[in-house]
Short mmCIF file of C-alpha atoms (C1' of nucleotides) in Angstrom, two decimals:
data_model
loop_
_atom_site.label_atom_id
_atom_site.label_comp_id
_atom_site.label_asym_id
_atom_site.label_seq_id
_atom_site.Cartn_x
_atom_site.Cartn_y
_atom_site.Cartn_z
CA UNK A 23 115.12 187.49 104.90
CA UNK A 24 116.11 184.26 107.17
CA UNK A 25 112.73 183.12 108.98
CA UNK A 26 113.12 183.61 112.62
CA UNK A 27 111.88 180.82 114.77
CA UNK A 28 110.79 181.08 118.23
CA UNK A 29 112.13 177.82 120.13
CA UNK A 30 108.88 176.47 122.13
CA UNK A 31 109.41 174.12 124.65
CA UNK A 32 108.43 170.52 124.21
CA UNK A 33 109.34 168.72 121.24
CA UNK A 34 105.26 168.76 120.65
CA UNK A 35 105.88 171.37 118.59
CA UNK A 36 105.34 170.80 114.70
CA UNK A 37 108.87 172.54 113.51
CA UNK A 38 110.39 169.66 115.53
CA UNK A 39 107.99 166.88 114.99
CA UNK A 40 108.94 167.10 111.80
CA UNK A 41 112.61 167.41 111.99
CA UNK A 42 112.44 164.47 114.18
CA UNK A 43 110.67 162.76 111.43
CA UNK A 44 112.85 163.76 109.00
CA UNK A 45 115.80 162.00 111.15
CA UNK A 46 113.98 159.42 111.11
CA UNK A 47 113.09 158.56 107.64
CA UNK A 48 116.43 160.06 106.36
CA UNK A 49 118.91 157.42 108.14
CA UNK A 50 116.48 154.81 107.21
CA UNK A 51 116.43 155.60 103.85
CA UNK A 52 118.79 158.19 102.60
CA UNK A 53 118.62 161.24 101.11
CA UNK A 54 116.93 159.87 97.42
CA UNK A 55 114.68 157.38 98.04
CA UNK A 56 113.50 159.44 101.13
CA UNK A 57 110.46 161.18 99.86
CA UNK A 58 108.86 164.54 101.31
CA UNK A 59 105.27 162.52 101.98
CA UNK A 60 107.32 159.95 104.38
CA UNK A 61 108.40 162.59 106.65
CA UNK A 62 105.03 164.47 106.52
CA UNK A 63 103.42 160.83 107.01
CA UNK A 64 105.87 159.89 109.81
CA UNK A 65 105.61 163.28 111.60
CA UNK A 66 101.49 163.23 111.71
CA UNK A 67 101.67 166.67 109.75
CA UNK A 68 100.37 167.47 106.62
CA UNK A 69 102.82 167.78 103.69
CA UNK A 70 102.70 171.59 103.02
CA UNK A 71 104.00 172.09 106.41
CA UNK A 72 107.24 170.77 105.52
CA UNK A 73 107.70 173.63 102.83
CA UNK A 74 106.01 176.34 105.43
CA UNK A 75 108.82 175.02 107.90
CA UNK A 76 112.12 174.27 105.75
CA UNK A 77 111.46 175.93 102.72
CA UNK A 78 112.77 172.75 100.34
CA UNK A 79 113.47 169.17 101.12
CA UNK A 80 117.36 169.32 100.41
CA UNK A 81 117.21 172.79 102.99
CA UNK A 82 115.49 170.12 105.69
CA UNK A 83 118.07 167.16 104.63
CA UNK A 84 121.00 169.66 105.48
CA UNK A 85 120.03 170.08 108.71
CA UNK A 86 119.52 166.43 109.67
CA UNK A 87 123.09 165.84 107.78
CA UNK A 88 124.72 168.81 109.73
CA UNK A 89 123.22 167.91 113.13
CA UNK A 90 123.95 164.51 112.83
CA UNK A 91 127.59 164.60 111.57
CA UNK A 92 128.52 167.18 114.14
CA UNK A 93 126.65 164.85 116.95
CA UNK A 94 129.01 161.84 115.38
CA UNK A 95 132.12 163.39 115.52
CA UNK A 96 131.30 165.01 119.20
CA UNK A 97 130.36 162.01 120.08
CA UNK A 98 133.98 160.99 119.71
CA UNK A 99 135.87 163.79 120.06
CA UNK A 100 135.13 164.08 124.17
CA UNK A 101 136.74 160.98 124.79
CA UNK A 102 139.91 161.57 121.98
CA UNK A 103 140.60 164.88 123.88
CA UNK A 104 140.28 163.66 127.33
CA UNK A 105 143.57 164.78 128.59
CA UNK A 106 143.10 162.64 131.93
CA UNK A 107 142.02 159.35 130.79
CA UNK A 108 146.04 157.18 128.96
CA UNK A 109 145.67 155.45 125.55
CA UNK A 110 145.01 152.37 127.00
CA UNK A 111 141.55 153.72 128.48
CA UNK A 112 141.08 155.58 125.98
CA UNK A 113 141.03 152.27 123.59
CA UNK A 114 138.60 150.86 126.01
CA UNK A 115 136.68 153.70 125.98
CA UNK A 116 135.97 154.57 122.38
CA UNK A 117 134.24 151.23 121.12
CA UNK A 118 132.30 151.05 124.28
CA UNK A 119 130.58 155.21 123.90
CA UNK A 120 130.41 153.74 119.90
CA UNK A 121 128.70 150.49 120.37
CA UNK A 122 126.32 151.83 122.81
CA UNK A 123 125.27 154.81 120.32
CA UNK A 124 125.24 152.60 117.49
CA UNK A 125 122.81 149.89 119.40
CA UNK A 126 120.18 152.80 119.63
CA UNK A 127 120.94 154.27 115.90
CA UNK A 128 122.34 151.18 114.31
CA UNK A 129 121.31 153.32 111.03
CA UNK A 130 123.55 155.93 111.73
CA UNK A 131 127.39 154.80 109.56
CA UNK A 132 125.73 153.36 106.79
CA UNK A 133 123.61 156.87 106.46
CA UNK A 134 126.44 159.09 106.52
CA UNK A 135 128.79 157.01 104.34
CA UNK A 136 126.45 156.54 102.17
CA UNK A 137 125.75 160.48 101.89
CA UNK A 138 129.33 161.13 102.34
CA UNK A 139 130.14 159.24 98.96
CA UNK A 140 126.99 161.91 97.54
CA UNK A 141 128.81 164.39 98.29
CA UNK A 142 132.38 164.48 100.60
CA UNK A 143 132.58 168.20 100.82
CA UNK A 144 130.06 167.74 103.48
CA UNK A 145 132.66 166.26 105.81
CA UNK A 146 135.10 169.06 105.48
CA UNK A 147 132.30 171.83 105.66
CA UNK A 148 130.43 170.88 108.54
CA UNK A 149 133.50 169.10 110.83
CA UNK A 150 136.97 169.39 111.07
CA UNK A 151 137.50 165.97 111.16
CA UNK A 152 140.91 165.70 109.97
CA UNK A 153 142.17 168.12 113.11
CA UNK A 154 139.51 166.82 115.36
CA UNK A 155 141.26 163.27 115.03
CA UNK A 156 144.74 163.78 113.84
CA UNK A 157 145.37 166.68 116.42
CA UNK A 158 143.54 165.05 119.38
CA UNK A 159 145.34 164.06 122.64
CA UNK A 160 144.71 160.24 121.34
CA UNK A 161 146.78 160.64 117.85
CA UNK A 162 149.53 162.45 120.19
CA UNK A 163 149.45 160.06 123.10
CA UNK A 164 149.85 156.78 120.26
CA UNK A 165 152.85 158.56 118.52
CA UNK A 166 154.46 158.97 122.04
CA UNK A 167 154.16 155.16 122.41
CA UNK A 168 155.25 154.47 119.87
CA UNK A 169 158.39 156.24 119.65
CA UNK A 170 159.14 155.01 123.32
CA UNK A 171 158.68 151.64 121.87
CA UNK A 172 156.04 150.82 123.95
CA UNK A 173 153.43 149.70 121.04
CA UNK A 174 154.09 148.60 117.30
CA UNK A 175 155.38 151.08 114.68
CA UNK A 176 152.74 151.50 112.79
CA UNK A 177 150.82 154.05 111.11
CA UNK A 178 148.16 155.59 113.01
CA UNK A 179 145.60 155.73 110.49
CA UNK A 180 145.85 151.87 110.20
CA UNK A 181 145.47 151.99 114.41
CA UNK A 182 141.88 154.26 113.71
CA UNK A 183 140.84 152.10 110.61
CA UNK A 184 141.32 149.02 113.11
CA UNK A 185 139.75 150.66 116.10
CA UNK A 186 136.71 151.91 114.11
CA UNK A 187 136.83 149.15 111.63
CA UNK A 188 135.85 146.46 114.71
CA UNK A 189 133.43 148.77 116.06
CA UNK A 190 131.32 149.77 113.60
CA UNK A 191 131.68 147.57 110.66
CA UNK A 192 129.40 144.59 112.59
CA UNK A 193 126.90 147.81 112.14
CA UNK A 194 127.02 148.70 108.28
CA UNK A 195 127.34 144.90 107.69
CA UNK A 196 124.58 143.84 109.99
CA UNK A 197 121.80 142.67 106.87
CA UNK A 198 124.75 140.15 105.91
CA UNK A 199 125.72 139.53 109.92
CA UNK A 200 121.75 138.55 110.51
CA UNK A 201 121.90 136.27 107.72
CA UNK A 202 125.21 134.19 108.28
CA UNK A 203 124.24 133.94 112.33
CA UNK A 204 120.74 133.79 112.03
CA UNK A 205 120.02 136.33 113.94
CA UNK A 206 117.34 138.62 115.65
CA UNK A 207 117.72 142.31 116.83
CA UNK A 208 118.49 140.82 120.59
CA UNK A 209 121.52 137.87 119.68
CA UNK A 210 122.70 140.55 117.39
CA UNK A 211 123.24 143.37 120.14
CA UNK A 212 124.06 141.15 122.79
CA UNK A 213 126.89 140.03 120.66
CA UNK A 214 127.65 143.76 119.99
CA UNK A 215 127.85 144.64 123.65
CA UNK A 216 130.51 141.30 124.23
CA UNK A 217 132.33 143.41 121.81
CA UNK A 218 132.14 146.22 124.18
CA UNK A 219 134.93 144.42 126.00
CA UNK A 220 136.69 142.26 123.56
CA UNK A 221 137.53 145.44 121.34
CA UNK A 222 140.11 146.63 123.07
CA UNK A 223 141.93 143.30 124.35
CA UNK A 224 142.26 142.61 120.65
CA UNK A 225 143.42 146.01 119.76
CA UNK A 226 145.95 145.80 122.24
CA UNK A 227 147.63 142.50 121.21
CA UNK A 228 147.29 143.56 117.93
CA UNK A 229 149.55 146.52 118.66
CA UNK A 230 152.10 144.11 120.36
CA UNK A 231 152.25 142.47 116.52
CA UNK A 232 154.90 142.95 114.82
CA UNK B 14 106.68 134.32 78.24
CA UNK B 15 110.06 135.32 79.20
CA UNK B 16 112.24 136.91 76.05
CA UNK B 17 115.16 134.72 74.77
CA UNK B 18 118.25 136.48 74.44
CA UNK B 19 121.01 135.10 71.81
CA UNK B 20 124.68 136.13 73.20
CA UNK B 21 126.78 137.31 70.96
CA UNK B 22 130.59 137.44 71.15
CA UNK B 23 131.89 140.74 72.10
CA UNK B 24 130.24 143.10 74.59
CA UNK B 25 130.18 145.33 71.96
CA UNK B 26 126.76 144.15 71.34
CA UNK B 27 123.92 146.68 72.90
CA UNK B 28 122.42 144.74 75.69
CA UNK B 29 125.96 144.54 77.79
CA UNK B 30 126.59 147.53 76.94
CA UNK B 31 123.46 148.52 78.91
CA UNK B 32 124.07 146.15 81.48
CA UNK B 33 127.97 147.62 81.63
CA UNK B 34 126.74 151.10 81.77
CA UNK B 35 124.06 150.10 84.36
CA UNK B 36 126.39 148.20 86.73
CA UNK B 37 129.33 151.34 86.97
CA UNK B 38 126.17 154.40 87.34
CA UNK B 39 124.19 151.78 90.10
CA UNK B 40 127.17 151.03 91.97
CA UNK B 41 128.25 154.42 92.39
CA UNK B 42 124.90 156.33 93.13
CA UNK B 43 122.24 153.34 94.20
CA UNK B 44 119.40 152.45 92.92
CA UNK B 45 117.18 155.41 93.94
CA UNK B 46 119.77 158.41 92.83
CA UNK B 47 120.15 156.46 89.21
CA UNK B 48 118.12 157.87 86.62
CA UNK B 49 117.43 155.70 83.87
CA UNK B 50 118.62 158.48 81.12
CA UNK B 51 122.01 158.36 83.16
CA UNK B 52 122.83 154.56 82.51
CA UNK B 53 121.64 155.46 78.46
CA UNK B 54 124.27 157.87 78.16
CA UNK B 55 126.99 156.44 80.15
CA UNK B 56 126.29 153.43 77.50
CA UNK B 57 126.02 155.58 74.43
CA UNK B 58 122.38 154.83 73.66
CA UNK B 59 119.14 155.30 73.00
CA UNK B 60 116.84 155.71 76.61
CA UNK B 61 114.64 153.85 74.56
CA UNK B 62 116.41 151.22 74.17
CA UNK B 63 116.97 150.33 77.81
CA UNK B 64 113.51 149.46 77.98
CA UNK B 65 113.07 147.34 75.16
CA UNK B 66 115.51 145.35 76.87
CA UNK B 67 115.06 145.13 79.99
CA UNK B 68 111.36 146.25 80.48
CA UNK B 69 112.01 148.54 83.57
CA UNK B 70 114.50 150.06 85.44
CA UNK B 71 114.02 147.87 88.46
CA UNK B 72 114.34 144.41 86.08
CA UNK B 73 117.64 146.26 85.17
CA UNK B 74 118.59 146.63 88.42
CA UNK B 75 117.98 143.26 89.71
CA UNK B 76 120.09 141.55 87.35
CA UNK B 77 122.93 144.04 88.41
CA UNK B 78 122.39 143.22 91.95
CA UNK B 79 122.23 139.48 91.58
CA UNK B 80 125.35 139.51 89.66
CA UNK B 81 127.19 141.73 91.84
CA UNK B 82 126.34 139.73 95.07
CA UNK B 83 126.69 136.66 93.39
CA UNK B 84 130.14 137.37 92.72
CA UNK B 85 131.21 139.21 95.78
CA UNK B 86 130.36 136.25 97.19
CA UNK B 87 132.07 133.95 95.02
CA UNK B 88 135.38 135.65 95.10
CA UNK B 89 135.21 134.49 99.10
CA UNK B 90 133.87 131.20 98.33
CA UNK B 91 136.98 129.61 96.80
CA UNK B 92 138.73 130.32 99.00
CA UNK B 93 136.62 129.72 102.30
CA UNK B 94 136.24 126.04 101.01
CA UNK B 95 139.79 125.27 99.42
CA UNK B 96 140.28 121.99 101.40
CA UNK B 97 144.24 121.94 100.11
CA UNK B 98 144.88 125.17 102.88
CA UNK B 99 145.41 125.75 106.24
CA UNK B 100 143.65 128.00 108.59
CA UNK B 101 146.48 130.39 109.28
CA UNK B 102 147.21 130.17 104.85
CA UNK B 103 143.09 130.83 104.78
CA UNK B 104 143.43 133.80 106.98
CA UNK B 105 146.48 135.26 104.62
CA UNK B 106 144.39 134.69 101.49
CA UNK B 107 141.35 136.32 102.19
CA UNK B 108 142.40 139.84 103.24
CA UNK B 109 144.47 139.53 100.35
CA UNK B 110 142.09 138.50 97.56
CA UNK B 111 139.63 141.15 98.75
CA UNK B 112 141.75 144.03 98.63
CA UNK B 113 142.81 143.40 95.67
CA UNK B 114 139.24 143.33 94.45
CA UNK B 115 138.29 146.46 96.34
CA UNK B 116 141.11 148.54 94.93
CA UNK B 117 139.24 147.86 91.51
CA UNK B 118 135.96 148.26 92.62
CA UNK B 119 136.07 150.25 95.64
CA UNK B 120 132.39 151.46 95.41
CA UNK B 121 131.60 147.51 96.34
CA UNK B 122 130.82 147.52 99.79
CA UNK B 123 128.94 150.59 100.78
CA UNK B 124 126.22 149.36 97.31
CA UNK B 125 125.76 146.17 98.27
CA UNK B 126 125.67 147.21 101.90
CA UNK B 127 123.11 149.74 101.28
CA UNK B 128 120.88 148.20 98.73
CA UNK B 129 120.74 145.11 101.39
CA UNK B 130 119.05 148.05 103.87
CA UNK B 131 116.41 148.26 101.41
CA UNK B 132 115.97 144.94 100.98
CA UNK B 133 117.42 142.55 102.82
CA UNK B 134 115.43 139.27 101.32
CA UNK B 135 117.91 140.08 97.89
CA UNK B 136 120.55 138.28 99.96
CA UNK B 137 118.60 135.34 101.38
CA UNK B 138 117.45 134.30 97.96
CA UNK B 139 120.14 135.28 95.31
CA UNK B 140 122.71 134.05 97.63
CA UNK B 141 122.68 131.41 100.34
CA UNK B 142 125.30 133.13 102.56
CA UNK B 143 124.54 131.50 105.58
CA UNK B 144 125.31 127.83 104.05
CA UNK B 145 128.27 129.38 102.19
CA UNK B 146 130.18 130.56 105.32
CA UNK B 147 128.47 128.51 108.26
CA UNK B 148 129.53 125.38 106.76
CA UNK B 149 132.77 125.79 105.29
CA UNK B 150 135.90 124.69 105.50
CA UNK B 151 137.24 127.60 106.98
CA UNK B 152 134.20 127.97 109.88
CA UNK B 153 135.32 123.65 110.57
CA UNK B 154 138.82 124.61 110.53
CA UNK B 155 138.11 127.59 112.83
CA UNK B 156 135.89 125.60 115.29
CA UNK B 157 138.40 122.80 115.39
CA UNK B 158 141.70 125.07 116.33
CA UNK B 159 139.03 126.57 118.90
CA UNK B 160 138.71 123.23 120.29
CA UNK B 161 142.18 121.97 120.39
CA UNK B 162 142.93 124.78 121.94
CA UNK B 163 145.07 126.69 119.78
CA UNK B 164 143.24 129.51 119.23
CA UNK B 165 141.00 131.94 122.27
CA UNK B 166 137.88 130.40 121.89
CA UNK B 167 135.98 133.56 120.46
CA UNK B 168 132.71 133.10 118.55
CA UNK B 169 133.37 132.27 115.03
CA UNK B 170 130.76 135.48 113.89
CA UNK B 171 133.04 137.99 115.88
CA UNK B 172 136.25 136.43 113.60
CA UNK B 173 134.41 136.84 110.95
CA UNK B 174 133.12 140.49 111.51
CA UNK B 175 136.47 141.27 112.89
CA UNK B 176 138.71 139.75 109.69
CA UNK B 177 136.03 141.28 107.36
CA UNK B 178 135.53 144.49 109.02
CA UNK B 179 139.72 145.00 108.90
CA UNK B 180 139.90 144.22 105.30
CA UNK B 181 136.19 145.86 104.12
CA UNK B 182 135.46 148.97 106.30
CA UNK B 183 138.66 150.88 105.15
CA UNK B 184 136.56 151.12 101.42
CA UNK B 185 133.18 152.15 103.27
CA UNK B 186 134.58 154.31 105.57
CA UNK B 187 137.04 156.02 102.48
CA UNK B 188 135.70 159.39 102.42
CA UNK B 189 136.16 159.96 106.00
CA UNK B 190 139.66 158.44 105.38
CA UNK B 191 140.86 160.67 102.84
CA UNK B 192 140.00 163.92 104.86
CA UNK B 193 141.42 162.80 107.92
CA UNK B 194 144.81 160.99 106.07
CA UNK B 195 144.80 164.11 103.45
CA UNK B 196 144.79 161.46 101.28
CA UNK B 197 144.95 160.97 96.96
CA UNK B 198 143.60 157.90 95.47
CA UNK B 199 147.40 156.32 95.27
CA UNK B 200 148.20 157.07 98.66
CA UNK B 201 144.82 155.32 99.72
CA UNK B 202 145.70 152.53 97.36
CA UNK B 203 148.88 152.42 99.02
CA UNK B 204 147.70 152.12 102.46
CA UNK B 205 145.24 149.38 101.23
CA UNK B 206 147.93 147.17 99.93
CA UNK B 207 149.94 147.59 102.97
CA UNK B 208 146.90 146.05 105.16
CA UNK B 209 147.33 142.70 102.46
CA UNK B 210 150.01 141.46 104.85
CA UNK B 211 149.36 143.38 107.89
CA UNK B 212 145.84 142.26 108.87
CA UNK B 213 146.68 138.40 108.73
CA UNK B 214 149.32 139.38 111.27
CA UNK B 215 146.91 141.50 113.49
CA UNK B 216 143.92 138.55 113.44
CA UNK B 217 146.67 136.59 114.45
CA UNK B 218 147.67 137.93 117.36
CA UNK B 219 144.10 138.87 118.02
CA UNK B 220 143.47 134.46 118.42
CA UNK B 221 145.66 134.83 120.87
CA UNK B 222 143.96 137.64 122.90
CA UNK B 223 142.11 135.99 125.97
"C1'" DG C 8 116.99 147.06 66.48
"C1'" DT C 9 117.06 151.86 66.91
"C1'" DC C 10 115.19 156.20 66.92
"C1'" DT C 11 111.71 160.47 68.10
"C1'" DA C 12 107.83 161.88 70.33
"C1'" DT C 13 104.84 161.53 73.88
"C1'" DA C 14 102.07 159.42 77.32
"C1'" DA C 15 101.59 158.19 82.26
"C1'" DC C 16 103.00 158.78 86.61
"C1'" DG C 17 105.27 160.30 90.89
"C1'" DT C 18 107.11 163.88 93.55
"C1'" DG C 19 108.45 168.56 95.24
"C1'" DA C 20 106.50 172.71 95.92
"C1'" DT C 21 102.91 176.49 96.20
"C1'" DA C 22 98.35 179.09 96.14
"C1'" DG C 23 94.74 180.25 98.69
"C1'" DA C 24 90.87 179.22 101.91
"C1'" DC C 25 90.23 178.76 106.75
"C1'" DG D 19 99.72 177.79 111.48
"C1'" DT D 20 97.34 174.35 109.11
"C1'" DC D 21 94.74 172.45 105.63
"C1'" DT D 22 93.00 171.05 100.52
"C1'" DA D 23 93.70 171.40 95.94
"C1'" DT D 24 96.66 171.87 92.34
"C1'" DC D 25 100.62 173.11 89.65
"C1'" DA D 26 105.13 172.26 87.57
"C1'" DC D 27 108.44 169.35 86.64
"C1'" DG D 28 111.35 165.30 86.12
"C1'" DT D 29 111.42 160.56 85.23
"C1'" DT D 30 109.95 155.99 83.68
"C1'" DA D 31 107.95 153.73 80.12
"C1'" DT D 32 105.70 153.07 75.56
"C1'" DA D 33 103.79 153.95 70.75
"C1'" DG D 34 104.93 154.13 66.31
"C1'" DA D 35 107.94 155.58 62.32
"C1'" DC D 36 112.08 154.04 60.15
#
DNA sequence: GTCTATAACGTGATAGAC
DNA sequence: GTCTATCACGTTATAGAC
């Protein structure tokens, strides 16, 4: 009964025209105020193409949400699981791979939290988050310092609030952030990318706090 | 042209009980998920009635948002320009005051934060945030421990996003939270009140970062 | 002021020609 | 596969009785 669908090469293809369309409009918008004409609009298709394709518009939303959560959490898992790379680089290297993601999809933590309050089952469904993170050689490698004394005793979901907190909050705040600093798109990532470095020095003395 | 509204004591009286009804189903779902028949019944009236009111939904809605901003901002605005504290007392307060606001009204952030995606003019006219933080006591007593040299000498928008992004993001980011924490509402709550007196430490060592 | 009934409209989805 | 035309439905808003 499930439609097969032969994968064609290029991206010129209207099954994926329109899914890229539907990224599109979806992070911009969300899920509700997103409706089925944008996407056709946006992908240069007409609308009954969408239903030909994806059957339904919340069928076509599930797919950007699962795609895009899984590429999210990927995105971070690689460098939590690097077994080669110490906690130190690994605190360097998490904000940077973040901040340069989030400078070409600055849309992308405001879209899922916002669809994540809609519905939080999503989360557990489509990504193990809680033993992606809390199992990954980064949790392990800041409990060892810890308990060696090396770092500050402190719970390390406070340490990933913190860490993600500083990198991604500039992102879901940035209406407010362009309005205090005055701001255009350019000031506002260049100060984004001086975060790239300043990140971790201030994660680091804060885990020398007592 | 525009209707006069007597207030009345309680807020027993229909019209805030529409606009109490409106502000809990808008904060929690948004403006485009809210159907008008849900704020009726979450206020025990007539659909009807909302209209006769308030003319339209989006009226509604605008009142809700101005107030909400309004006083988000507020709450932070005491405090930013209480001449009678210091810096360091400033940077105690303000974690402080927020969290305890958030614990109330957790759904805060991730609303205003959203809506301000759809429109981001709402906060350049209901609010003059730029004036309200650029020139306050706090951002004078910031840029004058800068220059004495008591504190790094860090842009005052990256404190900012850094000492709001600790205190705020925990509430955005609180589904993800509670599946990776395994986390009920108390233990969040718990967690939350811990950061009242653990984020002025952390922003304090982070002024001394280089 | 409050209700019931209904109009007016927007949006998701499909039928059917090509 | 793609289009035009249209249906079916949900939602906002209003008319009109009480």
């Amino acid at each position: 009964m499930a439609a097969k669908k032969i994968k064609q090469n290029l991206d010129t293809n209207t099954e994926a025209k329109i899914k890229n369309a539907a990224r599109t409009v979806f992070h911009k918008k969300g899920f509700a105020a997103t409706r089925t004409r944008d996407i056709a609009e946006e992908a240069g298709i007409n609308l009954a193409l969408l239903n030909y394709y994806f059957r339904s518009k919340e069928k076509l939303f599930n797919i950007i949400m699962q795609e895009t959560l899984s590429g999210f959490v990927k995105s971070i898992v690689v460098i939590f699981n690097d077994e080669t790379t110490t906690l130190e680089k690994k605190i360097e290297r998490i904000p940077s791979a973040y901040i340069d993601l989030l400078i070409l999809e600055p849309q992308l933590p405001l879209f899922i939290m916002s669809e994540l309050r809609r519905n939080p089952d999503h989360l557990l469904k489509m990504t193990n988050v809680k033993n992606v993170i809390v199992n990954s050689a980064f949790a392990r490698q800041y409990q060892q310092s810890v308990k060696a004394g090396k770092i500050a005793p402190v719970n390390f979901l406070h340490f990933i609030m913190n860490l993600l907190g500083l990198t991604i909050f500039p992102f879901i705040a940035s209406p407010m952030i362009h309005a205090v600093g005055d701001l255009k798109e350019a000031q506002f990532n260049k100060l984004m990318t001086e975060r790239k470095k300043m990140i971790p020095q201030w994660t680091k003395a804060m885990l020398k706090a007592k």
